[in-house]
Amino acid sequence: MPERVHTRHGDLSLEQMADALPGTGELMASVGDSWWRCAYAGRGGNWPLAAYFARRVRGTSRKLAVLRPKYAERVADFERGPLAVVFAAIETRDRPRFEEAFARATAAANQSHVETGYAYIRWVLPDEPPRDLDLGRGQE
C-alpha cells in the first residue's frame, strides 16, 4: 500500500501529491517569463526588479532540480556559471556587462536544451518588453 500524507482536507497518496506538482513544462514557462522580465528590467535600469526576476529564475530552476533530479547537476552548473555572471552584472548595475552576461546565459540555456534532446526549444528574447510592469528605474 502506498504511503499516505494526512492533510486537513483528507489523506493523499504520494502519487496524488506528485501528480499535483507542476511539470517541467510549467516550470520552464515560468523561468522563461521571469527571464524575459529580468532582461527588460535591466535594460530599463530597474536593477532591483532585474534582481528579483533573476532570483525567480534561480528559485524555479532549483524546484526543477528537486522534481527532476536528472537535471540537478545541469541546473547547479548554470547557477554557478552563467547565472552568477548575470547576478554580478546586476549587482554592479553595469548595463553592457549585463547585456553580455544575459546573452551568454541564454545561449548556455539553449545549448542545454540541445544536449538534453530538446533542441526544438530555443529561447529568444521577445522584441517588446512586458507591458504589465514599470520596467524603468525602480525605487531604491
mmCIF file of C-alpha atoms in Angstrom:
data_model
loop_
_atom_site.group_PDB
_atom_site.id
_atom_site.type_symbol
_atom_site.label_atom_id
_atom_site.label_comp_id
_atom_site.label_asym_id
_atom_site.label_seq_id
_atom_site.Cartn_x
_atom_site.Cartn_y
_atom_site.Cartn_z
ATOM 1 C CA MET A 1 0.000 0.000 0.000
ATOM 2 C CA PRO A 2 1.458 3.391 -0.963
ATOM 3 C CA GLU A 3 2.308 5.820 1.785
ATOM 4 C CA ARG A 4 -0.265 8.477 2.505
ATOM 5 C CA VAL A 5 0.051 12.008 3.807
ATOM 6 C CA HIS A 6 -2.621 13.370 6.070
ATOM 7 C CA THR A 7 -3.864 16.877 5.269
ATOM 8 C CA ARG A 8 -6.707 18.859 6.741
ATOM 9 C CA HIS A 9 -8.673 18.009 3.605
ATOM 10 C CA GLY A 10 -8.093 14.276 3.819
ATOM 11 C CA ASP A 11 -5.387 11.781 3.051
ATOM 12 C CA LEU A 12 -3.380 11.918 -0.160
ATOM 13 C CA SER A 13 -1.118 9.269 -1.599
ATOM 14 C CA LEU A 14 2.400 10.249 -2.575
ATOM 15 C CA GLU A 15 1.387 9.534 -6.175
ATOM 16 C CA GLN A 16 -1.502 12.002 -5.896
ATOM 17 C CA MET A 17 0.821 14.602 -4.452
ATOM 18 C CA ALA A 18 3.350 14.057 -7.243
ATOM 19 C CA ASP A 19 0.614 14.372 -9.863
ATOM 20 C CA ALA A 20 -0.391 17.744 -8.396
ATOM 21 C CA LEU A 21 3.110 19.204 -8.737
ATOM 22 C CA PRO A 22 3.948 21.322 -11.780
ATOM 23 C CA GLY A 23 5.661 19.556 -14.638
ATOM 24 C CA THR A 24 8.882 20.515 -16.344
ATOM 25 C CA GLY A 25 6.987 22.484 -18.984
ATOM 26 C CA GLU A 26 5.164 24.637 -16.448
ATOM 27 C CA LEU A 27 8.348 25.319 -14.506
ATOM 28 C CA MET A 28 10.293 26.220 -17.626
ATOM 29 C CA ALA A 29 7.494 28.529 -18.814
ATOM 30 C CA SER A 30 7.809 30.354 -15.501
ATOM 31 C CA VAL A 31 11.590 30.545 -15.948
ATOM 32 C CA GLY A 32 11.153 31.971 -19.454
ATOM 33 C CA ASP A 33 8.687 34.601 -18.278
ATOM 34 C CA SER A 34 10.976 35.670 -15.441
ATOM 35 C CA TRP A 35 13.997 35.698 -17.773
ATOM 36 C CA TRP A 36 12.206 37.997 -20.228
ATOM 37 C CA ARG A 37 11.250 40.370 -17.428
ATOM 38 C CA CYS A 38 14.773 40.297 -15.986
ATOM 39 C CA ALA A 39 16.194 41.376 -19.341
ATOM 40 C CA TYR A 40 13.924 44.339 -19.789
ATOM 41 C CA ALA A 41 14.147 45.438 -16.157
ATOM 42 C CA GLY A 42 17.945 45.517 -16.522
ATOM 43 C CA ARG A 43 17.697 47.378 -19.799
ATOM 44 C CA GLY A 44 15.408 49.903 -18.123
ATOM 45 C CA GLY A 45 17.822 50.417 -15.248
ATOM 46 C CA ASN A 46 15.442 48.904 -12.698
ATOM 47 C CA TRP A 47 18.158 46.821 -11.068
ATOM 48 C CA PRO A 48 16.128 45.768 -8.012
ATOM 49 C CA LEU A 49 13.443 44.370 -10.317
ATOM 50 C CA ALA A 50 16.046 42.675 -12.532
ATOM 51 C CA ALA A 51 17.498 41.046 -9.409
ATOM 52 C CA TYR A 52 14.023 39.953 -8.307
ATOM 53 C CA PHE A 53 13.369 38.198 -11.604
ATOM 54 C CA ALA A 54 16.860 36.660 -11.671
ATOM 55 C CA ARG A 55 16.131 35.234 -8.217
ATOM 56 C CA ARG A 56 12.838 33.842 -9.540
ATOM 57 C CA VAL A 57 14.758 32.133 -12.357
ATOM 58 C CA ARG A 58 17.145 30.642 -9.809
ATOM 59 C CA GLY A 59 14.380 29.555 -7.425
ATOM 60 C CA THR A 60 12.217 27.978 -10.104
ATOM 61 C CA SER A 61 15.243 26.208 -11.576
ATOM 62 C CA ARG A 62 16.043 24.801 -8.143
ATOM 63 C CA LYS A 63 12.496 23.436 -7.942
ATOM 64 C CA LEU A 64 13.062 21.753 -11.293
ATOM 65 C CA ALA A 65 16.230 20.154 -9.908
ATOM 66 C CA VAL A 66 14.256 18.718 -6.986
ATOM 67 C CA LEU A 67 11.328 17.483 -9.068
ATOM 68 C CA ARG A 68 13.512 16.196 -11.908
ATOM 69 C CA PRO A 69 16.791 15.053 -10.307
ATOM 70 C CA LYS A 70 18.261 14.150 -13.699
ATOM 71 C CA TYR A 71 18.624 17.924 -14.286
ATOM 72 C CA ALA A 72 20.080 18.783 -10.858
ATOM 73 C CA GLU A 73 23.733 18.927 -11.909
ATOM 74 C CA ARG A 74 22.923 20.882 -15.065
ATOM 75 C CA VAL A 75 20.865 23.398 -13.040
ATOM 76 C CA ALA A 76 23.657 23.766 -10.469
ATOM 77 C CA ASP A 77 26.234 24.342 -13.218
ATOM 78 C CA PHE A 78 24.037 27.031 -14.803
ATOM 79 C CA GLU A 79 23.567 28.728 -11.438
ATOM 80 C CA ARG A 80 27.286 28.692 -10.595
ATOM 81 C CA GLY A 81 28.302 29.785 -14.100
ATOM 82 C CA PRO A 82 26.194 31.903 -16.463
ATOM 83 C CA LEU A 83 23.550 32.925 -13.939
ATOM 84 C CA ALA A 84 26.167 34.019 -11.393
ATOM 85 C CA VAL A 85 27.623 36.377 -14.018
ATOM 86 C CA VAL A 86 24.157 37.854 -14.616
ATOM 87 C CA PHE A 87 23.787 38.426 -10.869
ATOM 88 C CA ALA A 88 27.215 40.082 -10.726
ATOM 89 C CA ALA A 89 26.289 42.466 -13.539
ATOM 90 C CA ILE A 90 23.019 43.318 -11.796
ATOM 91 C CA GLU A 91 24.850 43.933 -8.528
ATOM 92 C CA THR A 92 27.262 46.385 -10.169
ATOM 93 C CA ARG A 93 24.487 47.899 -12.325
ATOM 94 C CA ASP A 94 26.687 47.510 -15.367
ATOM 95 C CA ARG A 95 24.385 47.543 -18.394
ATOM 96 C CA PRO A 96 26.943 46.421 -21.035
ATOM 97 C CA ARG A 97 28.145 43.618 -18.753
ATOM 98 C CA PHE A 98 24.518 42.673 -18.055
ATOM 99 C CA GLU A 99 23.694 42.506 -21.780
ATOM 100 C CA GLU A 100 26.695 40.275 -22.448
ATOM 101 C CA ALA A 101 26.024 38.039 -19.450
ATOM 102 C CA PHE A 102 22.350 37.749 -20.324
ATOM 103 C CA ALA A 103 23.164 36.764 -23.936
ATOM 104 C CA ARG A 104 25.722 34.183 -22.804
ATOM 105 C CA ALA A 105 23.349 32.705 -20.223
ATOM 106 C CA THR A 106 20.594 32.479 -22.827
ATOM 107 C CA ALA A 107 22.977 30.731 -25.231
ATOM 108 C CA ALA A 108 24.020 28.329 -22.453
ATOM 109 C CA ALA A 109 20.375 27.517 -21.690
ATOM 110 C CA ASN A 110 19.677 26.896 -25.365
ATOM 111 C CA GLN A 111 22.753 24.636 -25.600
ATOM 112 C CA SER A 112 21.476 22.735 -22.582
ATOM 113 C CA HIS A 113 18.222 22.121 -24.432
ATOM 114 C CA VAL A 114 20.199 20.698 -27.360
ATOM 115 C CA GLU A 115 22.251 18.460 -25.066
ATOM 116 C CA THR A 116 19.174 17.096 -23.295
ATOM 117 C CA GLY A 117 17.311 16.268 -26.509
ATOM 118 C CA TYR A 118 15.110 19.354 -26.645
ATOM 119 C CA ALA A 119 16.802 21.248 -29.481
ATOM 120 C CA TYR A 120 13.376 22.377 -30.648
ATOM 121 C CA ILE A 121 13.156 24.565 -27.522
ATOM 122 C CA ARG A 122 15.205 27.630 -28.376
ATOM 123 C CA TRP A 123 14.622 30.671 -26.238
ATOM 124 C CA VAL A 124 14.789 34.135 -27.792
ATOM 125 C CA LEU A 125 14.153 37.444 -26.109
ATOM 126 C CA PRO A 126 10.880 38.947 -27.350
ATOM 127 C CA ASP A 127 11.274 42.260 -29.188
ATOM 128 C CA GLU A 128 8.840 44.029 -26.875
ATOM 129 C CA PRO A 129 9.083 44.349 -23.096
ATOM 130 C CA PRO A 130 6.257 43.090 -20.905
ATOM 131 C CA ARG A 131 3.589 45.772 -20.624
ATOM 132 C CA ASP A 132 2.223 44.905 -17.192
ATOM 133 C CA LEU A 133 5.147 46.286 -15.161
ATOM 134 C CA ASP A 134 7.025 49.545 -14.987
ATOM 135 C CA LEU A 135 10.422 48.266 -16.008
ATOM 136 C CA GLY A 136 12.157 51.634 -15.775
ATOM 137 C CA ARG A 137 14.188 52.866 -12.881
ATOM 138 C CA GLY A 138 12.865 51.369 -9.673
ATOM 139 C CA GLN A 139 12.642 52.767 -6.204
ATOM 140 C CA GLU A 140 15.866 52.151 -4.333
#
